[in-house]
mmCIF file of C-alpha atoms in Angstrom:
data_model
loop_
_atom_site.group_PDB
_atom_site.id
_atom_site.type_symbol
_atom_site.label_atom_id
_atom_site.label_comp_id
_atom_site.label_asym_id
_atom_site.label_seq_id
_atom_site.Cartn_x
_atom_site.Cartn_y
_atom_site.Cartn_z
ATOM 1 C CA MET A 1 55.982 -10.537 163.616
ATOM 2 C CA SER A 2 54.104 -8.048 165.719
ATOM 3 C CA VAL A 3 55.366 -4.816 166.160
ATOM 4 C CA PRO A 4 56.299 -4.248 169.811
ATOM 5 C CA VAL A 5 54.432 -0.708 171.182
ATOM 6 C CA VAL A 6 54.893 0.940 174.233
ATOM 7 C CA VAL A 7 52.281 3.199 175.339
ATOM 8 C CA VAL A 8 53.441 6.637 177.455
ATOM 9 C CA SER A 9 51.706 8.544 180.024
ATOM 10 C CA GLY A 10 52.387 11.549 181.908
ATOM 11 C CA ILE A 11 50.843 14.979 183.634
ATOM 12 C CA ASP A 12 54.200 17.204 182.725
ATOM 13 C CA PRO A 13 54.057 17.256 178.866
ATOM 14 C CA ILE A 14 57.984 18.485 179.251
ATOM 15 C CA LEU A 15 58.327 14.422 180.605
ATOM 16 C CA LEU A 16 57.084 13.059 177.653
ATOM 17 C CA ASP A 17 59.046 15.312 175.004
ATOM 18 C CA VAL A 18 61.853 13.423 176.566
ATOM 19 C CA ALA A 19 61.229 10.289 176.604
ATOM 20 C CA THR A 20 59.925 10.315 173.785
ATOM 21 C CA PHE A 21 63.510 12.108 172.036
ATOM 22 C CA SER A 22 64.805 9.311 174.571
ATOM 23 C CA ALA A 23 63.247 6.988 172.312
ATOM 24 C CA ALA A 24 63.192 8.188 169.113
ATOM 25 C CA THR A 25 66.548 8.300 168.691
ATOM 26 C CA ASP A 26 67.694 5.578 170.311
ATOM 27 C CA THR A 27 65.808 3.229 168.978
ATOM 28 C CA PRO A 28 66.468 3.823 164.378
ATOM 29 C CA ASP A 29 63.007 1.863 163.311
ATOM 30 C CA ALA A 30 61.065 3.479 165.364
ATOM 31 C CA VAL A 31 58.068 5.362 164.981
ATOM 32 C CA VAL A 32 56.337 8.302 167.597
ATOM 33 C CA LEU A 33 52.579 8.418 168.427
ATOM 34 C CA ARG A 34 52.059 11.591 169.555
ATOM 35 C CA ALA A 35 48.296 11.872 170.449
ATOM 36 C CA ALA A 36 47.729 15.817 172.184
ATOM 37 C CA LEU A 37 44.726 17.912 172.520
ATOM 38 C CA THR A 38 43.948 21.799 171.730
ATOM 39 C CA GLY A 39 43.700 23.592 174.073
ATOM 40 C CA ASP A 40 40.066 24.005 174.028
ATOM 41 C CA ALA A 41 40.114 20.207 174.234
ATOM 42 C CA THR A 42 37.417 19.786 171.999
ATOM 43 C CA ALA A 43 40.180 18.107 168.887
ATOM 44 C CA VAL A 44 43.202 15.715 168.783
ATOM 45 C CA ARG A 45 46.749 16.645 167.127
ATOM 46 C CA LEU A 46 48.083 13.585 166.169
ATOM 47 C CA THR A 47 51.215 13.453 164.823
ATOM 48 C CA THR A 48 53.722 10.986 163.768
ATOM 49 C CA SER A 49 58.157 10.544 163.733
ATOM 50 C CA THR A 50 61.251 9.772 163.520
ATOM 51 C CA ALA A 51 64.467 10.554 165.239
ATOM 52 C CA TRP A 52 64.965 11.697 161.518
ATOM 53 C CA GLY A 53 61.690 14.235 162.160
ATOM 54 C CA VAL A 54 58.357 14.900 161.361
ATOM 55 C CA GLU A 55 56.201 12.531 159.043
ATOM 56 C CA SER A 56 52.046 13.488 160.043
ATOM 57 C CA ASP A 57 50.765 15.903 161.626
ATOM 58 C CA GLU A 58 46.570 16.427 161.956
ATOM 59 C CA THR A 59 44.168 17.083 163.621
ATOM 60 C CA VAL A 60 40.975 15.345 164.209
ATOM 61 C CA GLU A 61 37.428 16.421 165.741
ATOM 62 C CA MET A 62 36.164 14.463 169.110
ATOM 63 C CA VAL A 63 32.971 12.914 168.132
ATOM 64 C CA GLY A 64 30.999 11.212 170.623
ATOM 65 C CA GLY A 65 29.895 12.503 174.688
ATOM 66 C CA CYS A 66 32.829 10.147 175.428
ATOM 67 C CA ALA A 67 35.755 12.502 175.486
ATOM 68 C CA GLY A 68 38.745 9.796 176.642
ATOM 69 C CA CYS A 69 36.253 6.919 173.724
ATOM 70 C CA SER A 70 36.799 9.339 171.348
ATOM 71 C CA LEU A 71 39.976 9.523 171.976
ATOM 72 C CA GLN A 72 40.539 6.386 171.566
ATOM 73 C CA GLN A 73 39.036 5.563 168.759
ATOM 74 C CA GLN A 74 41.049 8.431 166.292
ATOM 75 C CA VAL A 75 44.947 6.964 167.956
ATOM 76 C CA LEU A 76 43.643 2.748 167.133
ATOM 77 C CA ALA A 77 43.007 3.944 163.935
ATOM 78 C CA GLN A 78 46.118 6.911 163.615
ATOM 79 C CA LEU A 79 48.043 3.117 164.342
ATOM 80 C CA HIS A 80 46.404 1.062 162.223
ATOM 81 C CA GLY A 81 47.323 3.901 159.493
ATOM 82 C CA LEU A 82 50.787 3.361 160.475
ATOM 83 C CA MET A 83 50.623 -0.566 160.215
ATOM 84 C CA HIS A 84 48.185 -1.415 157.136
ATOM 85 C CA GLY A 85 49.117 2.397 155.155
ATOM 86 C CA SER A 86 51.068 3.057 152.854
ATOM 87 C CA ARG A 87 54.355 4.889 154.960
ATOM 88 C CA ARG A 88 57.018 6.300 152.450
ATOM 89 C CA GLY A 89 59.611 3.646 155.565
ATOM 90 C CA GLY A 90 57.248 0.674 155.321
ATOM 91 C CA ARG A 91 56.107 -0.444 158.227
ATOM 92 C CA PRO A 92 58.016 0.660 162.043
ATOM 93 C CA GLY A 93 59.728 -2.067 164.215
ATOM 94 C CA ALA A 94 58.223 -0.081 166.897
ATOM 95 C CA VAL A 95 55.473 2.341 168.184
ATOM 96 C CA VAL A 96 55.754 5.053 170.889
ATOM 97 C CA LEU A 97 52.015 5.597 171.348
ATOM 98 C CA THR A 98 52.349 8.727 173.402
ATOM 99 C CA LEU A 99 48.829 10.212 175.906
ATOM 100 C CA PRO A 100 47.643 13.153 175.583
ATOM 101 C CA ALA A 101 48.950 14.521 179.864
ATOM 102 C CA GLY A 102 47.026 13.753 181.748
ATOM 103 C CA VAL A 103 46.051 10.411 180.441
ATOM 104 C CA ALA A 104 45.932 7.278 181.987
ATOM 105 C CA ALA A 105 47.496 4.048 179.140
ATOM 106 C CA THR A 106 44.919 1.753 180.701
ATOM 107 C CA PRO A 107 41.796 2.369 178.718
ATOM 108 C CA LEU A 108 43.940 2.147 175.608
ATOM 109 C CA ALA A 109 46.735 -0.882 176.328
ATOM 110 C CA ARG A 110 43.953 -2.547 177.181
ATOM 111 C CA GLN A 111 42.750 -2.639 173.552
ATOM 112 C CA LEU A 112 46.754 -4.012 172.814
ATOM 113 C CA VAL A 113 46.426 -7.292 174.993
ATOM 114 C CA PRO A 114 46.223 -10.427 173.295
ATOM 115 C CA GLY A 115 42.652 -10.995 172.021
ATOM 116 C CA SER A 116 41.854 -7.352 171.624
ATOM 117 C CA THR A 117 42.773 -5.181 168.713
ATOM 118 C CA ALA A 118 46.354 -5.298 168.688
ATOM 119 C CA ALA A 119 45.861 -8.435 166.206
ATOM 120 C CA ASP A 120 44.360 -7.177 163.499
ATOM 121 C CA LEU A 121 47.142 -4.012 163.836
ATOM 122 C CA ASP A 122 49.357 -6.420 164.213
ATOM 123 C CA VAL A 123 51.311 -5.208 167.316
ATOM 124 C CA HIS A 124 51.564 -6.606 170.494
ATOM 125 C CA LEU A 125 51.562 -3.916 174.193
ATOM 126 C CA ALA A 126 55.069 -4.136 175.210
ATOM 127 C CA ALA A 127 54.873 -2.124 178.277
ATOM 128 C CA VAL A 128 52.852 0.553 179.768
ATOM 129 C CA VAL A 129 55.726 3.816 180.820
ATOM 130 C CA SER A 130 54.624 5.985 183.065
ATOM 131 C CA THR A 131 56.850 9.333 183.688
ATOM 132 C CA VAL A 132 57.458 11.132 187.184
ATOM 133 C CA ASP A 133 58.902 14.084 188.265
ATOM 134 C CA LEU A 134 60.362 13.685 191.987
ATOM 135 C CA ASP A 135 59.914 17.248 192.197
ATOM 136 C CA THR A 136 56.399 17.439 192.088
ATOM 137 C CA ALA A 137 55.526 14.407 193.003
ATOM 138 C CA VAL A 138 54.386 15.444 196.840
ATOM 139 C CA PRO A 139 51.846 18.142 196.238
ATOM 140 C CA ASP A 140 51.123 16.259 192.630
ATOM 141 C CA LEU A 141 50.146 12.610 194.122
ATOM 142 C CA LEU A 142 48.374 14.034 197.380
ATOM 143 C CA GLY A 143 47.700 17.519 196.677
ATOM 144 C CA GLU A 144 44.143 18.659 196.298
ATOM 145 C CA ILE A 145 44.742 20.902 192.496
ATOM 146 C CA GLY A 146 41.983 19.705 189.759
ATOM 147 C CA VAL A 147 42.928 19.133 186.424
ATOM 148 C CA ARG A 148 41.478 21.793 185.498
ATOM 149 C CA ASP A 149 43.729 24.078 186.997
ATOM 150 C CA ARG A 150 46.168 22.402 185.283
ATOM 151 C CA GLY A 151 44.626 22.641 181.533
ATOM 152 C CA LEU A 152 45.255 19.413 181.651
ATOM 153 C CA ALA A 153 40.868 18.299 181.439
ATOM 154 C CA LEU A 154 40.221 15.927 178.926
ATOM 155 C CA CYS A 155 37.009 17.775 178.418
ATOM 156 C CA ALA A 156 35.135 20.134 180.145
ATOM 157 C CA ALA A 157 33.306 18.299 182.108
ATOM 158 C CA ASP A 158 37.244 16.195 183.839
ATOM 159 C CA ALA A 159 36.456 17.127 187.377
ATOM 160 C CA ARG A 160 39.625 14.653 188.256
ATOM 161 C CA SER A 161 42.665 15.876 190.372
ATOM 162 C CA VAL A 162 46.058 16.028 189.655
ATOM 163 C CA ALA A 163 46.341 13.692 192.170
ATOM 164 C CA HIS A 164 43.914 11.473 190.719
ATOM 165 C CA ALA A 165 44.843 11.503 187.227
ATOM 166 C CA LEU A 166 48.827 10.546 187.917
ATOM 167 C CA SER A 167 47.775 8.198 190.669
ATOM 168 C CA ALA A 168 45.264 6.227 187.529
ATOM 169 C CA GLN A 169 49.025 6.762 185.300
ATOM 170 C CA LEU A 170 51.570 5.053 187.994
ATOM 171 C CA GLN A 171 49.422 2.336 189.556
ATOM 172 C CA PRO A 172 49.334 -0.361 186.349
ATOM 173 C CA ALA A 173 52.379 1.249 184.797
ATOM 174 C CA ASP A 174 55.480 -1.870 184.096
ATOM 175 C CA LEU A 175 58.127 1.144 183.918
ATOM 176 C CA VAL A 176 58.082 4.277 185.951
ATOM 177 C CA LEU A 177 60.559 6.734 185.056
ATOM 178 C CA THR A 178 61.495 9.523 187.212
ATOM 179 C CA ARG A 179 63.115 12.462 186.929
ATOM 180 C CA GLY A 180 63.860 14.949 189.676
ATOM 181 C CA SER A 181 66.019 14.537 193.743
ATOM 182 C CA GLY A 182 63.254 14.534 195.341
ATOM 183 C CA ALA A 183 64.097 12.113 198.184
ATOM 184 C CA ALA A 184 60.332 12.096 199.137
ATOM 185 C CA GLY A 185 58.708 12.076 196.047
ATOM 186 C CA SER A 186 61.373 9.201 195.328
ATOM 187 C CA VAL A 187 59.769 7.551 198.613
ATOM 188 C CA LEU A 188 55.576 8.017 197.655
ATOM 189 C CA VAL A 189 56.437 6.129 194.196
ATOM 190 C CA ASP A 190 58.606 3.506 194.909
ATOM 191 C CA HIS A 191 54.853 3.250 198.447
ATOM 192 C CA LEU A 192 52.512 4.262 195.213
ATOM 193 C CA ARG A 193 54.078 2.383 192.023
ATOM 194 C CA GLY A 194 52.482 -1.384 191.423
ATOM 195 C CA ALA A 195 53.488 -4.601 192.245
ATOM 196 C CA GLY A 196 56.189 -5.976 190.103
ATOM 197 C CA SER A 197 57.228 -2.440 188.070
ATOM 198 C CA ALA A 198 60.819 -1.580 187.286
ATOM 199 C CA ARG A 199 61.766 2.258 188.122
ATOM 200 C CA GLY A 200 64.603 4.011 186.514
ATOM 201 C CA GLU A 201 66.087 8.084 185.953
ATOM 202 C CA LEU A 202 64.482 8.653 182.759
ATOM 203 C CA THR A 203 67.443 10.380 180.892
ATOM 204 C CA ASP A 204 69.741 7.105 181.868
ATOM 205 C CA THR A 205 67.512 3.905 180.633
ATOM 206 C CA PRO A 206 67.669 3.126 177.580
ATOM 207 C CA ALA A 207 64.840 2.815 175.129
ATOM 208 C CA GLY A 208 65.362 -0.197 173.157
ATOM 209 C CA GLY A 209 64.819 -2.018 175.899
ATOM 210 C CA TRP A 210 61.184 -1.107 176.836
ATOM 211 C CA PHE A 211 60.393 -2.848 173.100
ATOM 212 C CA ALA A 212 62.025 -6.527 174.636
ATOM 213 C CA ALA A 213 59.732 -6.479 176.995
ATOM 214 C CA ARG A 214 55.755 -8.257 177.091
ATOM 215 C CA HIS A 215 53.889 -6.043 178.569
ATOM 216 C CA ASN A 216 51.240 -9.151 181.115
ATOM 217 C CA PRO A 217 48.553 -8.478 181.120
ATOM 218 C CA VAL A 218 46.918 -10.674 184.133
ATOM 219 C CA LEU A 219 49.769 -8.137 186.167
ATOM 220 C CA ALA A 220 48.174 -5.030 184.901
ATOM 221 C CA GLU A 221 45.375 -6.355 186.035
ATOM 222 C CA ARG A 222 46.090 -7.080 189.540
ATOM 223 C CA ARG A 223 47.691 -3.189 190.789
ATOM 224 C CA LEU A 224 44.524 -2.451 189.415
ATOM 225 C CA ASP A 225 42.006 -4.832 191.509
ATOM 226 C CA PRO A 226 41.772 -2.722 195.024
ATOM 227 C CA ARG A 227 41.180 -5.862 196.257
ATOM 228 C CA ARG A 228 44.540 -7.522 196.051
ATOM 229 C CA LEU A 229 47.155 -4.818 198.189
ATOM 230 C CA THR A 230 50.033 -5.419 198.731
ATOM 231 C CA VAL A 231 53.053 -3.720 201.162
ATOM 232 C CA PRO A 232 55.449 -1.369 199.526
ATOM 233 C CA GLU A 233 59.486 -3.183 199.420
ATOM 234 C CA ARG A 234 60.063 0.239 200.273
ATOM 235 C CA PRO A 235 60.337 1.140 203.353
ATOM 236 C CA GLU A 236 59.287 4.909 205.139
ATOM 237 C CA SER A 237 61.197 7.046 205.337
ATOM 238 C CA ASN A 238 61.089 10.523 204.468
ATOM 239 C CA GLY A 239 57.975 11.745 206.338
ATOM 240 C CA VAL A 240 55.859 8.888 203.335
ATOM 241 C CA TRP A 241 54.508 6.182 205.282
ATOM 242 C CA THR A 242 52.253 3.577 204.145
ATOM 243 C CA LEU A 243 49.611 1.928 206.409
ATOM 244 C CA THR A 244 47.369 -1.214 205.467
ATOM 245 C CA LEU A 245 43.996 -1.777 207.499
ATOM 246 C CA THR A 246 42.379 -5.259 207.176
ATOM 247 C CA SER A 247 39.299 -6.570 208.911
ATOM 248 C CA THR A 248 37.036 -9.575 208.552
ATOM 249 C CA ARG A 249 34.136 -7.614 209.588
ATOM 250 C CA PRO A 250 31.780 -4.719 207.159
ATOM 251 C CA LEU A 251 31.296 -0.505 207.831
ATOM 252 C CA HIS A 252 29.190 0.174 209.678
ATOM 253 C CA PRO A 253 26.348 1.987 206.928
ATOM 254 C CA HIS A 254 26.643 4.793 209.007
ATOM 255 C CA ARG A 255 30.487 4.546 210.314
ATOM 256 C CA TRP A 256 32.568 4.406 207.273
ATOM 257 C CA ARG A 257 32.318 8.058 207.004
ATOM 258 C CA ALA A 258 34.681 8.652 209.910
ATOM 259 C CA ILE A 259 37.263 7.667 207.666
ATOM 260 C CA ALA A 260 36.525 9.815 205.141
ATOM 261 C CA GLU A 261 36.375 12.397 207.507
ATOM 262 C CA SER A 262 39.737 11.565 208.341
ATOM 263 C CA LEU A 263 41.448 11.936 205.610
ATOM 264 C CA ASP A 264 40.000 15.957 205.127
ATOM 265 C CA SER A 265 42.552 17.782 204.264
ATOM 266 C CA ALA A 266 45.007 15.442 204.794
ATOM 267 C CA PRO A 267 47.982 14.338 201.887
ATOM 268 C CA VAL A 268 47.042 10.872 202.395
ATOM 269 C CA ARG A 269 46.295 8.632 198.963
ATOM 270 C CA SER A 270 43.547 5.828 199.868
ATOM 271 C CA ARG A 271 42.147 3.055 198.258
ATOM 272 C CA GLY A 272 40.996 -0.670 199.068
ATOM 273 C CA ALA A 273 37.522 -2.176 199.368
ATOM 274 C CA PHE A 274 35.218 -2.661 201.689
ATOM 275 C CA ALA A 275 31.098 -4.652 202.356
ATOM 276 C CA LEU A 276 28.510 -2.543 204.006
ATOM 277 C CA PRO A 277 26.348 -5.119 205.732
ATOM 278 C CA THR A 278 23.238 -3.093 203.731
ATOM 279 C CA ARG A 279 24.594 -4.342 200.711
ATOM 280 C CA PRO A 280 25.345 -8.303 201.223
ATOM 281 C CA GLY A 281 27.249 -10.144 198.472
ATOM 282 C CA ARG A 282 28.161 -7.327 197.067
ATOM 283 C CA VAL A 283 32.325 -5.504 197.199
ATOM 284 C CA ALA A 284 33.678 -1.736 196.784
ATOM 285 C CA GLY A 285 35.616 -0.214 195.909
ATOM 286 C CA TRP A 286 37.405 2.628 197.394
ATOM 287 C CA ASP A 287 39.670 5.745 195.688
ATOM 288 C CA ALA A 288 40.839 9.206 197.375
ATOM 289 C CA ALA A 289 43.009 11.097 196.297
ATOM 290 C CA GLY A 290 43.498 15.286 196.202
ATOM 291 C CA GLY A 291 40.676 15.271 198.402
ATOM 292 C CA GLN A 292 37.690 13.115 196.367
ATOM 293 C CA LEU A 293 36.772 9.833 197.627
ATOM 294 C CA LEU A 294 35.623 7.877 194.702
ATOM 295 C CA ILE A 295 33.972 4.450 194.735
ATOM 296 C CA ARG A 296 32.510 1.629 192.554
ATOM 297 C CA ASP A 297 30.343 -1.441 192.884
ATOM 298 C CA LEU A 298 33.543 -4.173 191.639
ATOM 299 C CA PRO A 299 32.269 -8.128 190.802
ATOM 300 C CA VAL A 300 32.287 -10.382 193.607
ATOM 301 C CA GLN A 301 35.088 -12.806 192.513
ATOM 302 C CA ASP A 302 36.162 -16.758 193.389
ATOM 303 C CA GLY A 303 33.064 -16.761 195.849
ATOM 304 C CA ALA A 304 34.460 -14.578 198.124
ATOM 305 C CA SER A 305 32.151 -13.150 200.709
ATOM 306 C CA TRP A 306 30.384 -9.927 201.731
ATOM 307 C CA ALA A 307 31.986 -10.094 205.134
ATOM 308 C CA ALA A 308 36.303 -10.925 204.977
ATOM 309 C CA ALA A 309 36.563 -7.741 202.715
ATOM 310 C CA THR A 310 37.150 -5.068 203.908
ATOM 311 C CA ARG A 311 41.047 -3.769 203.097
ATOM 312 C CA LEU A 312 42.298 -0.330 203.051
ATOM 313 C CA GLN A 313 45.232 0.594 203.034
ATOM 314 C CA PHE A 314 46.748 4.702 202.812
ATOM 315 C CA THR A 315 49.816 6.371 201.929
ATOM 316 C CA GLY A 316 50.266 9.847 202.508
ATOM 317 C CA MET A 317 53.017 11.531 204.443
ATOM 318 C CA GLN A 318 53.195 12.492 208.003
ATOM 319 C CA GLY A 319 50.191 12.676 210.415
ATOM 320 C CA ARG A 320 47.360 11.668 210.254
ATOM 321 C CA ARG A 321 47.540 7.538 210.310
ATOM 322 C CA THR A 322 46.798 7.838 213.872
ATOM 323 C CA ASP A 323 44.056 9.891 213.437
ATOM 324 C CA ILE A 324 43.370 6.948 210.759
ATOM 325 C CA ALA A 325 43.617 3.563 212.661
ATOM 326 C CA ARG A 326 41.067 5.350 214.601
ATOM 327 C CA ALA A 327 38.516 6.084 212.446
ATOM 328 C CA PHE A 328 39.238 2.164 210.848
ATOM 329 C CA GLU A 329 38.214 1.095 213.743
ATOM 330 C CA SER A 330 35.020 2.659 214.482
ATOM 331 C CA ALA A 331 33.541 2.098 211.370
ATOM 332 C CA LEU A 332 33.842 -1.899 212.140
ATOM 333 C CA LEU A 333 30.314 -3.313 212.969
ATOM 334 C CA THR A 334 30.749 -4.282 216.948
ATOM 335 C CA ASP A 335 30.080 -7.538 217.960
ATOM 336 C CA ALA A 336 26.431 -6.992 218.792
ATOM 337 C CA GLU A 337 25.787 -5.112 215.359
ATOM 338 C CA LEU A 338 27.437 -8.761 213.948
ATOM 339 C CA ALA A 339 24.382 -10.480 215.516
ATOM 340 C CA LEU A 340 22.002 -8.465 213.979
ATOM 341 C CA PRO A 341 19.965 -10.259 211.027
ATOM 342 C CA ALA A 342 20.717 -8.925 207.889
ATOM 343 C CA ALA A 343 16.729 -7.965 207.343
ATOM 344 C CA ALA A 344 17.550 -5.480 210.228
ATOM 345 C CA TRP A 345 19.906 -4.076 208.245
ATOM 346 C CA GLY A 346 17.285 -3.163 205.092
ATOM 347 C CA PRO A 347 15.214 0.018 206.485
ATOM 348 C CA MET A 348 18.497 1.571 206.873
ATOM 349 C CA ASP A 349 20.453 4.019 204.132
ATOM 350 C CA ASP A 350 24.391 4.156 203.809
ATOM 351 C CA GLY A 351 24.537 6.983 201.184
ATOM 352 C CA LEU A 352 25.901 4.813 198.706
ATOM 353 C CA ASP A 353 23.624 5.188 195.570
ATOM 354 C CA PRO A 354 24.611 7.354 193.471
ATOM 355 C CA TRP A 355 28.336 5.194 193.603
ATOM 356 C CA LEU A 356 26.600 1.814 193.765
ATOM 357 C CA GLY A 357 22.990 1.915 192.434
ATOM 358 C CA ASP A 358 19.966 1.935 194.361
ATOM 359 C CA ARG A 359 19.181 -1.622 196.664
ATOM 360 C CA VAL A 360 16.079 -2.963 197.400
ATOM 361 C CA ARG A 361 15.967 -2.772 200.985
ATOM 362 C CA ASP A 362 14.273 -6.061 202.751
ATOM 363 C CA GLY A 363 13.689 -9.301 201.149
ATOM 364 C CA ALA A 364 9.898 -8.343 201.925
ATOM 365 C CA GLN A 365 9.921 -4.993 199.778
ATOM 366 C CA ARG A 366 11.767 -7.131 196.435
ATOM 367 C CA ASP A 367 8.961 -10.491 197.401
ATOM 368 C CA GLN A 368 6.093 -7.161 197.907
ATOM 369 C CA ALA A 369 6.841 -5.437 194.417
ATOM 370 C CA ASP A 370 7.285 -8.509 192.259
ATOM 371 C CA ALA A 371 4.413 -9.842 192.707
ATOM 372 C CA SER A 372 2.948 -6.129 192.341
ATOM 373 C CA ARG A 373 4.508 -6.115 188.771
ATOM 374 C CA SER A 374 3.101 -9.497 187.718
ATOM 375 C CA SER A 375 -0.279 -8.431 188.879
ATOM 376 C CA ARG A 376 -0.215 -4.809 187.026
ATOM 377 C CA ALA A 377 1.023 -7.759 184.363
#
């Protein structure tokens, strides 16, 4: 029988320690595999322990150009040794895999689902757990402080905001463990956590139940997909609100910036998907937090039309809701613009090449380029 693995993430090292200690004491046959970055983020310290003490402690240098990839490789190698090595206590009955503060669980979790390296390791992913402090959740999820300022940078080039880092942990989690009594933070976490996830108090949730669950990778990917937005089940209160705006119209190649401008310095987290007439047949993902807007290309699914893919969700505190809704409406194509032929949008620069890649501006230019290449060949 495969061994259940729980992956725990968070931005607060103390909360990670509490969750780890709880798992070790509640489940006697569990082994904790803890990964922590060194101060200069050039190496990772890997420790294995049980309720009775530390079993191993080693520091391994990060290699390669991708710090996240290197961290994942080192953790998986340590997990392999734990499962197939010569551990004195034999194979563990369960594993708690605690990630460094600020690191998202998704890349590693994807390696532990069916059809991945999990079969070789003889493990299965039981749950992805995120830890959040309700007393600091509002500035952590809506503020503009960077991970470098909190000592959470994965490498020297890590320019993420704390809000982006915590959101990336919260969104895919099966279980969100919270500590604190912040009323606004409690509502905010419930508005931002993924659909179908559970929430419990950090010190009152028995860790034994973590291992009895089975992580659903399909549901986890849906939680991450910006096209699959869900309305929060918890009502708005304590100044926290969520606004979901949908249209069958694409955004204008220039006026989409009005939405971004309406978020300037606002305590608002937003995500979703949108289309542009300059990129027919494609849908872009929108991910804004901590004063940073990330836009990425999304794969086309189920033959969806580009003209029916504009849906953005905003969760924030206090004001700005009216301004955001007004900016969204002004950014949509008008009736006259919808009637324009596709070629009319070809020469227009939408300013998204840095995110979505260069585009050929119209069919004629594409044909001319192809002919030019053929003649040179």
